[in-house]
CSV table of C-alpha atoms in Angstrom, one decimal:
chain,number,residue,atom,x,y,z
A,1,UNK,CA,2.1,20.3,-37.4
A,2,UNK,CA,5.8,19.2,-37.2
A,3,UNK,CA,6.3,21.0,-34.1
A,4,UNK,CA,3.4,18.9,-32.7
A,5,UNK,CA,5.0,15.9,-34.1
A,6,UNK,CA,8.1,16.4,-32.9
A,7,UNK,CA,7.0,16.7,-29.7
A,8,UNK,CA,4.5,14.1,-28.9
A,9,UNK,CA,7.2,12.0,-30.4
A,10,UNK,CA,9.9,13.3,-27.9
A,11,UNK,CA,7.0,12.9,-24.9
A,12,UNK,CA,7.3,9.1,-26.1
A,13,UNK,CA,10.9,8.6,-26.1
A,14,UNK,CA,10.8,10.5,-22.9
A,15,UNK,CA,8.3,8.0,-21.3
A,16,UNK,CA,10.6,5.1,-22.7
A,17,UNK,CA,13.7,6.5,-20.9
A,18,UNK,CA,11.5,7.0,-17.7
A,19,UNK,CA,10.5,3.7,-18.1
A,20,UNK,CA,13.4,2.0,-19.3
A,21,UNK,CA,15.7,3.8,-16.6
A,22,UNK,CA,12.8,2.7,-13.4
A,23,UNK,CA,13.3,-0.7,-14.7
A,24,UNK,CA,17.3,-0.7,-14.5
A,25,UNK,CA,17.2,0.7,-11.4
A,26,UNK,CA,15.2,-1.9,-9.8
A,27,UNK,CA,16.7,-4.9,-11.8
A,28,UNK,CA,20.3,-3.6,-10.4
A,29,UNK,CA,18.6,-3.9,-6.5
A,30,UNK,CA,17.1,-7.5,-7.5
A,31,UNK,CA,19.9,-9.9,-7.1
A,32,UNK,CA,20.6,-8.2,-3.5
A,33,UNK,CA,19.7,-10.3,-0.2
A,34,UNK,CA,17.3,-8.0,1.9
A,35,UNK,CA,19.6,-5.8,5.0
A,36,UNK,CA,16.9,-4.1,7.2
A,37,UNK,CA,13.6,-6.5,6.9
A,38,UNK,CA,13.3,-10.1,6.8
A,39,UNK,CA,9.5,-10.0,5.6
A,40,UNK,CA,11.2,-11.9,2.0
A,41,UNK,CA,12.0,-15.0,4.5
A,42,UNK,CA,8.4,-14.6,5.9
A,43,UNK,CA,7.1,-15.0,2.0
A,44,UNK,CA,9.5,-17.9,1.1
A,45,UNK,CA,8.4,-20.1,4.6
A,46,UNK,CA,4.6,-18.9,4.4
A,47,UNK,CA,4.8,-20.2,0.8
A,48,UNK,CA,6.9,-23.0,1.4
A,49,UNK,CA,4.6,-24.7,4.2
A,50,UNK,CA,1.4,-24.0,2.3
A,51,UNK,CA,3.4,-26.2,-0.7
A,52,UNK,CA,3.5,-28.7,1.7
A,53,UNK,CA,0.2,-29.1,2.5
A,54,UNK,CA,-0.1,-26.6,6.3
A,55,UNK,CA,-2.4,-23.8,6.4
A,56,UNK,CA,-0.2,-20.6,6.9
A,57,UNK,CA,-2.7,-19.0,9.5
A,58,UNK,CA,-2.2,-22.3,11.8
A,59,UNK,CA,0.7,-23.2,12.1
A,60,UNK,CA,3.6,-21.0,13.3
A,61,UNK,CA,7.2,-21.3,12.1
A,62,UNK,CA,8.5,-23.0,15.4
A,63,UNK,CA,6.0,-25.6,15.4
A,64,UNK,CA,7.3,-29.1,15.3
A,65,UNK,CA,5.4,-30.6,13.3
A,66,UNK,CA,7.3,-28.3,10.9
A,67,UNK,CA,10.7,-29.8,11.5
A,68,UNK,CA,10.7,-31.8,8.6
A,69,UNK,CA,11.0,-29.5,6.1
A,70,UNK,CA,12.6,-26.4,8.1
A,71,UNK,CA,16.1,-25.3,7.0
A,72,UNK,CA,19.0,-23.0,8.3
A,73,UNK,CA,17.5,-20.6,5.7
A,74,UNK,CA,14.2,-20.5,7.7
A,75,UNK,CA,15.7,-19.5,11.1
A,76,UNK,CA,15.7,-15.7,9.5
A,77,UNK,CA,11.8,-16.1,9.2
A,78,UNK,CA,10.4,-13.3,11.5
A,79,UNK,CA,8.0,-13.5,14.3
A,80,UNK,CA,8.8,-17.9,14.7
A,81,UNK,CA,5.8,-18.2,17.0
A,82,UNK,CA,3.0,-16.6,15.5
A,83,UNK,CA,1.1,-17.8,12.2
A,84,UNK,CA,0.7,-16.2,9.3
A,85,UNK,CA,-0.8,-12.3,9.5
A,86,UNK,CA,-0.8,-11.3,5.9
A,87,UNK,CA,-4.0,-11.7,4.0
A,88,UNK,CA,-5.6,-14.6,1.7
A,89,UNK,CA,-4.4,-13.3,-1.5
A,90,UNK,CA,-1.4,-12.2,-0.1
A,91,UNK,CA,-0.5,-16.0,1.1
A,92,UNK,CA,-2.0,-17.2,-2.3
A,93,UNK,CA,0.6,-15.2,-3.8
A,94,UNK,CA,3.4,-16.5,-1.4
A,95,UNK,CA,2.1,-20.1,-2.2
A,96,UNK,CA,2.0,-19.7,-6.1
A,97,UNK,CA,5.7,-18.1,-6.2
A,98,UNK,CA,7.0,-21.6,-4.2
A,99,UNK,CA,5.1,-23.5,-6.8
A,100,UNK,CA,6.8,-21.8,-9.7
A,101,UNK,CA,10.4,-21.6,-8.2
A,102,UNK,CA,11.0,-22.8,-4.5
A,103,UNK,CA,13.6,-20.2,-3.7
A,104,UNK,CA,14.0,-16.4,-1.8
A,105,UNK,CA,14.1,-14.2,-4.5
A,106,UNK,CA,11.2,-15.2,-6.7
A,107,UNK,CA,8.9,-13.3,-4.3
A,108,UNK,CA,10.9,-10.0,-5.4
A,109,UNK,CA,10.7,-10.8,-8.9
A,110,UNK,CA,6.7,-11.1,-8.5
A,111,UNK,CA,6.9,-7.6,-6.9
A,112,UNK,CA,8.9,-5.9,-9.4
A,113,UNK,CA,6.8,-7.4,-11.7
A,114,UNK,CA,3.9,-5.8,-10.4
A,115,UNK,CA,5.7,-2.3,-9.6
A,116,UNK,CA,6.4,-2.2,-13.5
A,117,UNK,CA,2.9,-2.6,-13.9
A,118,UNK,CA,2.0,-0.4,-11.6
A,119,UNK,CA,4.1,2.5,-13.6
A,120,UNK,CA,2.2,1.4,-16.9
A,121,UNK,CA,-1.1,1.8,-15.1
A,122,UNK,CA,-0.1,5.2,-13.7
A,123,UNK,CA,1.2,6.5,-17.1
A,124,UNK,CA,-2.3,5.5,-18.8
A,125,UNK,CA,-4.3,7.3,-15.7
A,126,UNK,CA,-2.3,10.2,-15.9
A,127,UNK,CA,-2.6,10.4,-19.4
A,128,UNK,CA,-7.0,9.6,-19.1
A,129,UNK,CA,-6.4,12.5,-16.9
A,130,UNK,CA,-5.0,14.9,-19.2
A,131,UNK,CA,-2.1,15.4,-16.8
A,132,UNK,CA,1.7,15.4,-17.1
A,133,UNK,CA,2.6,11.8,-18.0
A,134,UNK,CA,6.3,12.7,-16.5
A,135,UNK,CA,4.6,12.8,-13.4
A,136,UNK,CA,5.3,9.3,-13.1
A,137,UNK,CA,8.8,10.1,-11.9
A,138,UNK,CA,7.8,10.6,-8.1
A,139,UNK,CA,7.1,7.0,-8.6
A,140,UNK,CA,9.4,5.9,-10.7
A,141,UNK,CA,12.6,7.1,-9.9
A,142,UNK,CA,11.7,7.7,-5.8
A,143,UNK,CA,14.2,5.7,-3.9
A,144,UNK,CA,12.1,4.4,-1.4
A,145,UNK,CA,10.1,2.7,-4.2
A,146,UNK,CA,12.8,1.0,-5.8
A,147,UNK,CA,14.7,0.3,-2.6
A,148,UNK,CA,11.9,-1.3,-0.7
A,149,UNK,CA,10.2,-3.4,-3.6
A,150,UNK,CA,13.4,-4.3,-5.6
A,151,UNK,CA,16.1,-4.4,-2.4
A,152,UNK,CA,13.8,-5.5,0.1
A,153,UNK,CA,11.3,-7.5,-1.4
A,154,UNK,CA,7.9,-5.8,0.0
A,155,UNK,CA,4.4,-6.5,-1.4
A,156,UNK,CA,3.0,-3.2,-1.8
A,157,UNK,CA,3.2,-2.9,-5.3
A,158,UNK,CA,0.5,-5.8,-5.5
A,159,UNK,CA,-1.9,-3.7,-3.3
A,160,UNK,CA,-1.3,-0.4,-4.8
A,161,UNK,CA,-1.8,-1.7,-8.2
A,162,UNK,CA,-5.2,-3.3,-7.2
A,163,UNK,CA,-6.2,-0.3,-5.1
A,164,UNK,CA,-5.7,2.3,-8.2
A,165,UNK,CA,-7.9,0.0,-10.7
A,166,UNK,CA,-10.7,0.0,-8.2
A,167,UNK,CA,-10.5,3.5,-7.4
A,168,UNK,CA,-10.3,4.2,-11.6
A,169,UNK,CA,-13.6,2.2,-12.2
A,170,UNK,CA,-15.0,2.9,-9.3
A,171,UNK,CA,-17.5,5.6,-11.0
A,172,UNK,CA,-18.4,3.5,-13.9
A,173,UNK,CA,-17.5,-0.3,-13.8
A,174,UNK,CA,-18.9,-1.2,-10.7
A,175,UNK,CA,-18.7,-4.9,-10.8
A,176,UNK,CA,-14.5,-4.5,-11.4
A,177,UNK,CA,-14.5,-1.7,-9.1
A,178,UNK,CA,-15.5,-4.1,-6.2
A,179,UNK,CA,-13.5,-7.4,-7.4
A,180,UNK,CA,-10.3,-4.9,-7.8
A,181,UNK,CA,-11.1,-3.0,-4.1
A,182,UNK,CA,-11.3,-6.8,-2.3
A,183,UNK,CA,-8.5,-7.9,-4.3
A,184,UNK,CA,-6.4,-5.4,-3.0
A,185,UNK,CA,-7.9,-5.6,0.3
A,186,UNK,CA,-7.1,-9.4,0.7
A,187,UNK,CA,-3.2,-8.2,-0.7
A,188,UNK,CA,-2.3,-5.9,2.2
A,189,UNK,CA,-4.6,-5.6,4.9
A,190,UNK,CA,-4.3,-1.4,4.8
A,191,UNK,CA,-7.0,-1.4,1.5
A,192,UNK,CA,-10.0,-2.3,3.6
A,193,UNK,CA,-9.8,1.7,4.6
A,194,UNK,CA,-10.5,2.4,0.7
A,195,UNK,CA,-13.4,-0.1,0.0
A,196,UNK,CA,-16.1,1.9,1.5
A,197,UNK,CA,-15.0,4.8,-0.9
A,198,UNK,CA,-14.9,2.7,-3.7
A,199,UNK,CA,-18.4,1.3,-3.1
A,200,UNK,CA,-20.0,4.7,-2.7
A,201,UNK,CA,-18.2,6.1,-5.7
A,202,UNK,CA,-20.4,3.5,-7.7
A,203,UNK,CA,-23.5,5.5,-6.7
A,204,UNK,CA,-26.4,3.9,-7.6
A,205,UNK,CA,-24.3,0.3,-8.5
A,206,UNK,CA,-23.3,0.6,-5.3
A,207,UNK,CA,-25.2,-2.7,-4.2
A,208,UNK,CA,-23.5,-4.5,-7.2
A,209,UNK,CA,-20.4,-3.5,-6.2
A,210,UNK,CA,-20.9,-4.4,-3.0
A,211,UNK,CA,-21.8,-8.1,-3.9
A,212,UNK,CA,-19.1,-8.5,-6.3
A,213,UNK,CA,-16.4,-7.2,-3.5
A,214,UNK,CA,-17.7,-9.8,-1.0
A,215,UNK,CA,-18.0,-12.5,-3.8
A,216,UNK,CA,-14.4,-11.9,-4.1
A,217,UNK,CA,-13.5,-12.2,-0.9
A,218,UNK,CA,-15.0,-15.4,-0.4
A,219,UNK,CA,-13.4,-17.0,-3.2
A,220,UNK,CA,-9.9,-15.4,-2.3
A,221,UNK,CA,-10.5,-16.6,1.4
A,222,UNK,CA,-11.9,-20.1,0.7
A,223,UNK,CA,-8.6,-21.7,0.4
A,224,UNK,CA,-7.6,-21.3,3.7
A,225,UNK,CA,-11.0,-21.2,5.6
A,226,UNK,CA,-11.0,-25.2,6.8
A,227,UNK,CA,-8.0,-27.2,7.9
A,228,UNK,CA,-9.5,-30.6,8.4
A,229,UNK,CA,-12.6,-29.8,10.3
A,230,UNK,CA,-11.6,-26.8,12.1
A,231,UNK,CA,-12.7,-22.9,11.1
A,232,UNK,CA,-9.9,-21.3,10.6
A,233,UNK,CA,-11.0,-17.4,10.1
A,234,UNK,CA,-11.3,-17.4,13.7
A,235,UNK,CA,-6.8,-18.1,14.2
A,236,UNK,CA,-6.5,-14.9,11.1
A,237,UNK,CA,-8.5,-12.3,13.5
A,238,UNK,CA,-6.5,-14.1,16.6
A,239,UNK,CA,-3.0,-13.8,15.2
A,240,UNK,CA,-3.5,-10.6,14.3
A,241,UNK,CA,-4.6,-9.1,17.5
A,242,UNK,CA,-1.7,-11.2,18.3
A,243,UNK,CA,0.7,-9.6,16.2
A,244,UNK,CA,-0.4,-5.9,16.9
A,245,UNK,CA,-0.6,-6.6,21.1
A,246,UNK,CA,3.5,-7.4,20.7
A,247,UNK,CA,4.2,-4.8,17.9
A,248,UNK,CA,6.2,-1.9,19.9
A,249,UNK,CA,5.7,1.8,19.0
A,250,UNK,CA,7.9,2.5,16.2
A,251,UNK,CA,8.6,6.0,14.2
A,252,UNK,CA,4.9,7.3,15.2
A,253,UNK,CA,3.6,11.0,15.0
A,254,UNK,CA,-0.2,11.5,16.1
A,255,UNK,CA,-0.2,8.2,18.0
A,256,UNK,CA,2.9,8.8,19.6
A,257,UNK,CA,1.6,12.2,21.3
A,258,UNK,CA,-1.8,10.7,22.1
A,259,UNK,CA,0.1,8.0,23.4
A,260,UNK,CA,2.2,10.1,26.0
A,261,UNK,CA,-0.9,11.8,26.7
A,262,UNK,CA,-3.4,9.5,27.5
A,263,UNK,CA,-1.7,6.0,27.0
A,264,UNK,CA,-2.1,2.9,24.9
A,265,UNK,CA,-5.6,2.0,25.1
A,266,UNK,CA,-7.1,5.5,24.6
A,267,UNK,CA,-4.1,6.5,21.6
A,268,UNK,CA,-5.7,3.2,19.9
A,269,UNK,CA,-9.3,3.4,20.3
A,270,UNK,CA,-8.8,7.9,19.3
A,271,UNK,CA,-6.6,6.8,16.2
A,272,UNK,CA,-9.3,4.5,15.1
A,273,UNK,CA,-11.8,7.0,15.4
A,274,UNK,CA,-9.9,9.0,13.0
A,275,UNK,CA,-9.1,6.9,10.3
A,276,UNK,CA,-13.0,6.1,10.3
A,277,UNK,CA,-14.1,9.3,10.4
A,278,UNK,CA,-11.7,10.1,7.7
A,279,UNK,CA,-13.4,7.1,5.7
A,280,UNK,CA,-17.1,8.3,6.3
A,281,UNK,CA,-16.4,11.9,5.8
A,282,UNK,CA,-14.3,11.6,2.1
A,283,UNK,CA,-16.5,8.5,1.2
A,284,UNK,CA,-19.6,10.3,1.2
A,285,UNK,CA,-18.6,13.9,0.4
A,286,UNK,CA,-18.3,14.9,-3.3
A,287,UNK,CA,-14.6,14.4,-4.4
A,288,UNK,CA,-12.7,12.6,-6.9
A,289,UNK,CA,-12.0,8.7,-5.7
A,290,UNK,CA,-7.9,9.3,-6.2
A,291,UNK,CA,-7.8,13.0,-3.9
A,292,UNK,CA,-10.0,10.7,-1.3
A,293,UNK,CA,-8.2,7.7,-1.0
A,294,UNK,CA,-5.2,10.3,-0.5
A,295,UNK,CA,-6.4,12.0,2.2
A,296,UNK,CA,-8.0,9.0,3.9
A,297,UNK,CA,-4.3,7.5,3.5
A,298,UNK,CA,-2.6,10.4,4.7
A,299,UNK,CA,-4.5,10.1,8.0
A,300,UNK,CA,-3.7,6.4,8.1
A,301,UNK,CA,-0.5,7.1,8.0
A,302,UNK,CA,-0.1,9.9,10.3
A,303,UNK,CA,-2.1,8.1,13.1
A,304,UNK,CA,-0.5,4.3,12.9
A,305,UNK,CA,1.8,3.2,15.8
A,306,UNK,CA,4.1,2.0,13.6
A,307,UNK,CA,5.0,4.0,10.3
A,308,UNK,CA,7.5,1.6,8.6
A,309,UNK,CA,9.4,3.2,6.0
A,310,UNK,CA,7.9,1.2,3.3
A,311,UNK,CA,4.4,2.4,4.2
A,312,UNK,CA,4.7,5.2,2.3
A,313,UNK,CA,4.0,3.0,-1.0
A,314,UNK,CA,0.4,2.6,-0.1
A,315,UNK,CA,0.1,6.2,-0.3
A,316,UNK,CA,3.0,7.3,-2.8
A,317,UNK,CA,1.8,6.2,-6.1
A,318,UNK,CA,-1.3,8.5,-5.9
A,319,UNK,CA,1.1,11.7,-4.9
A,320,UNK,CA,1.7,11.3,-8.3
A,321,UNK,CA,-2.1,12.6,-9.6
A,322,UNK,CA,-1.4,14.9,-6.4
A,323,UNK,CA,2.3,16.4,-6.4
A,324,UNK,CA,2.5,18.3,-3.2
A,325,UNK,CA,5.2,18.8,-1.6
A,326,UNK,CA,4.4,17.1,1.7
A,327,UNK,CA,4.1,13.6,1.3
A,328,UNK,CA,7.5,14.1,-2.0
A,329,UNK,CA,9.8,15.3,1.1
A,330,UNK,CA,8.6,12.0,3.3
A,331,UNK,CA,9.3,9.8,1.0
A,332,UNK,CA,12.8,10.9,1.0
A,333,UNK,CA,13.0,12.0,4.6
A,334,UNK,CA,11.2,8.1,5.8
A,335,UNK,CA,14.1,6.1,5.2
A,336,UNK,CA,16.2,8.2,7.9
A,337,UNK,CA,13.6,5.9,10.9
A,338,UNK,CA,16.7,3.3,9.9
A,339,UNK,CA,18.7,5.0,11.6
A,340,UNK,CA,17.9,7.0,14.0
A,341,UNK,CA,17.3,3.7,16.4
A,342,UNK,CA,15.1,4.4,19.6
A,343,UNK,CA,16.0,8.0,19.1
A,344,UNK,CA,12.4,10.2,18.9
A,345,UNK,CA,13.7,13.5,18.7
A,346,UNK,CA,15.1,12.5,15.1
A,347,UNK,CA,11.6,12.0,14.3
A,348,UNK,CA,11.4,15.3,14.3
A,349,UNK,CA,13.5,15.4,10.9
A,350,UNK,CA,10.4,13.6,9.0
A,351,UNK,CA,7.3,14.9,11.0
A,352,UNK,CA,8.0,19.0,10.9
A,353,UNK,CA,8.1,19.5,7.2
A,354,UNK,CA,6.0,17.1,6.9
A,355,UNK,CA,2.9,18.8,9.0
A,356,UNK,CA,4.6,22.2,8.1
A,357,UNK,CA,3.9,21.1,4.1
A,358,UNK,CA,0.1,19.6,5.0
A,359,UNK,CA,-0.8,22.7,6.8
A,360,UNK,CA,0.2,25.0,4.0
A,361,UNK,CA,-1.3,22.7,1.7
A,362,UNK,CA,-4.7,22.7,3.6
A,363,UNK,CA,-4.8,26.5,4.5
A,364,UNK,CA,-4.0,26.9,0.2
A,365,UNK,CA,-6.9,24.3,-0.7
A,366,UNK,CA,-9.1,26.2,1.0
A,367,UNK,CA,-8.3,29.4,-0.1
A,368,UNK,CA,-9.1,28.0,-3.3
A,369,UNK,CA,-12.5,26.7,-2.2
A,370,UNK,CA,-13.3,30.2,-1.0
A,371,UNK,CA,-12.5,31.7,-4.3
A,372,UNK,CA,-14.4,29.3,-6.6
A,373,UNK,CA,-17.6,29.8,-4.0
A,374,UNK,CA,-17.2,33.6,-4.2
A,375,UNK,CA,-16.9,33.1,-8.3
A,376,UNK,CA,-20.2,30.9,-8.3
A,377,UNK,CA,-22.3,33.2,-6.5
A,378,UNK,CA,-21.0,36.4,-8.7
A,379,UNK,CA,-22.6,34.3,-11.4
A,380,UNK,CA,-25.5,33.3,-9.9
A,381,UNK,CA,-26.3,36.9,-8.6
């Protein structure tokens, strides 16, 4: 019995100095002005003109109607003739961070924020799991993660957090499975790939989480579906076909090699066919909501034209229910696309391991498989 003790209580200190350490680590990178992405100025403007009393998804950054309240801080705002691309809840958030404090770094502060709350979450999953609750270290101490949220000021954190509470109730709350999936779907526009898997996992609920997912999305949306008298859902679809007809090729894998093959159009429409048959095949197949939404985020990820470093935290925070080795060496290999310029061949660096890792891990998964089948029908025979 004191044995026991003594160790649950060490597992808790442990935790605490996980924890404690995650925190210090991103509350050394907060103060820090952003180097490699100006996305944080993107947040402060889209927030800024949406205090003002302009819809985001209308009006673009070198508009003049704008010049009023544009400063030499906002001439670092990216992409200065195209409106707003990031989703409803996603500009909410911009808009209520202004409100609170009309400066750049309050966005990052929301972030970390929600990356701290996205360890606590993962420590209570792993622990419902009755896995190793020091598995929260590929999270919590992974460099990209505390880089990219604390240094840089990204949103995934928001997403990710959203994105694991659907998938978690996904099999027995059905109405906060669906509110959580269009929440996180309306954060960072990636999510929609999970919803479908949420809403099957609900099995028979499946129509109420359905109808709760789209309630959701209409509230979330409403803001920002009028501007006077003009319908504005139309300009969100526009600017972003807008914003991915400029986006150049950037760090790609699959895409790149369809791309060389076959060109643009037909790399596009085969990657899409992918990533949806990815989404129909784990969504309706048999398998735990957090090993699907991996996969289905693994070929996401391995088929986009860009693959941005900080990508990798849609998909990192639910390596840790899944600790292969694959996707732990990219997220310390991804950060190396910073430098290596327009340079492909350095790709190779990140994408060999990488597919090496996945293949092994596939040909070993199924190896498994076999086994368990061969043990069921000894004891059925």
């Amino acid at each position: 019995m004191v044995r026991q003790g003594t160790g649950a209580a060490l597992g808790r200190r442990s935790l605490w100095f996980i924890f404690l350490t995650a925190t210090v680590f991103r509350l050394t990178l907060l103060p820090l002005t952003p180097a490699l992405s100006h996305q944080l100025w993107r947040v402060h403007w889209d927030g800024k003109i949406a205090h003002a009393g302009f819809n985001p998804y209308i009006y673009a950054p070198n508009n003049s109607l704008l010049s009023p309240i544009r400063t030499a801080v906002d001439a670092a705002v990216p992409a200065q003739n195209r409106a707003a691309v990031q989703p409803p809840l996603a500009e909410l958030l911009f808009h209520w961070t202004y409100n609170w404090f009309p400066g750049l770094r309050p966005g990052k502060i929301v972030f970390v924020a929600a990356d701290l709350l996205l360890l606590v979450l993962l420590i209570r999953m792993l622990r419902r799991r009755k896995l190793p609750a020091e598995w929260v270290l590929i999270y919590a101490w992974s460099p990209l993660a505390i880089f990219e949220v604390a240094g840089e000021g990204h949103i995934a954190p928001v997403a990710a957090l959203l994105a694991l509470l659907a998938l978690g109730w996904s099999e027995h709350r059905a109405r906060s499975a669906g509110v959580a999936a269009a929440a996180a779907a309306l954060s960072l526009w990636y999510a929609i790939t999970l919803v479908p898997l949420v809403i099957v996992r609900a099995g028979k609920r499946w129509g109420r989480a359905l109808r709760w997912a789209i309630a959701c999305a209409v509230v979330l949306s409403l803001p920002y579906w009028f501007a006077s008298s003009r319908f504005v859902l139309g300009d969100i679809v526009r600017n972003l076909r807008a914003a991915v007809a400029v986006a150049a090729p950037f760090n790609a894998s699959v895409y790149a090699l369809l791309h060389a093959a076959w060109g643009a159009h037909a790399a596009a429409v085969v990657s899409t066919l992918l990533v949806l048959a990815a989404i129909v095949f784990l969504s309706v197949r048999r398998i735990e909501p957090l090993r699907g939404a991996l996969w289905i985020l693994t070929v996401l990820l391995l088929v986009l034209p860009q693959m941005q470093p900080w990508f990798v935290l849609w998909l990192l925070p639910l390596v840790v229910f899944f600790p292969e080795p694959a996707w732990i060496y990219f997220s310390v290999a991804v950060p190396w696309a910073y430098l290596m310029g327009r340079q492909p061949g350095w790709t190779m660096v990140e994408y060999v391991p990488l597919y090496a890792l996945l293949g092994w891990q596939l040909w070993r998964e199924s190896r498994r498989s076999a086994a368990s089948d061969v043990q069921v029908q000894g004891a059925t025979s």
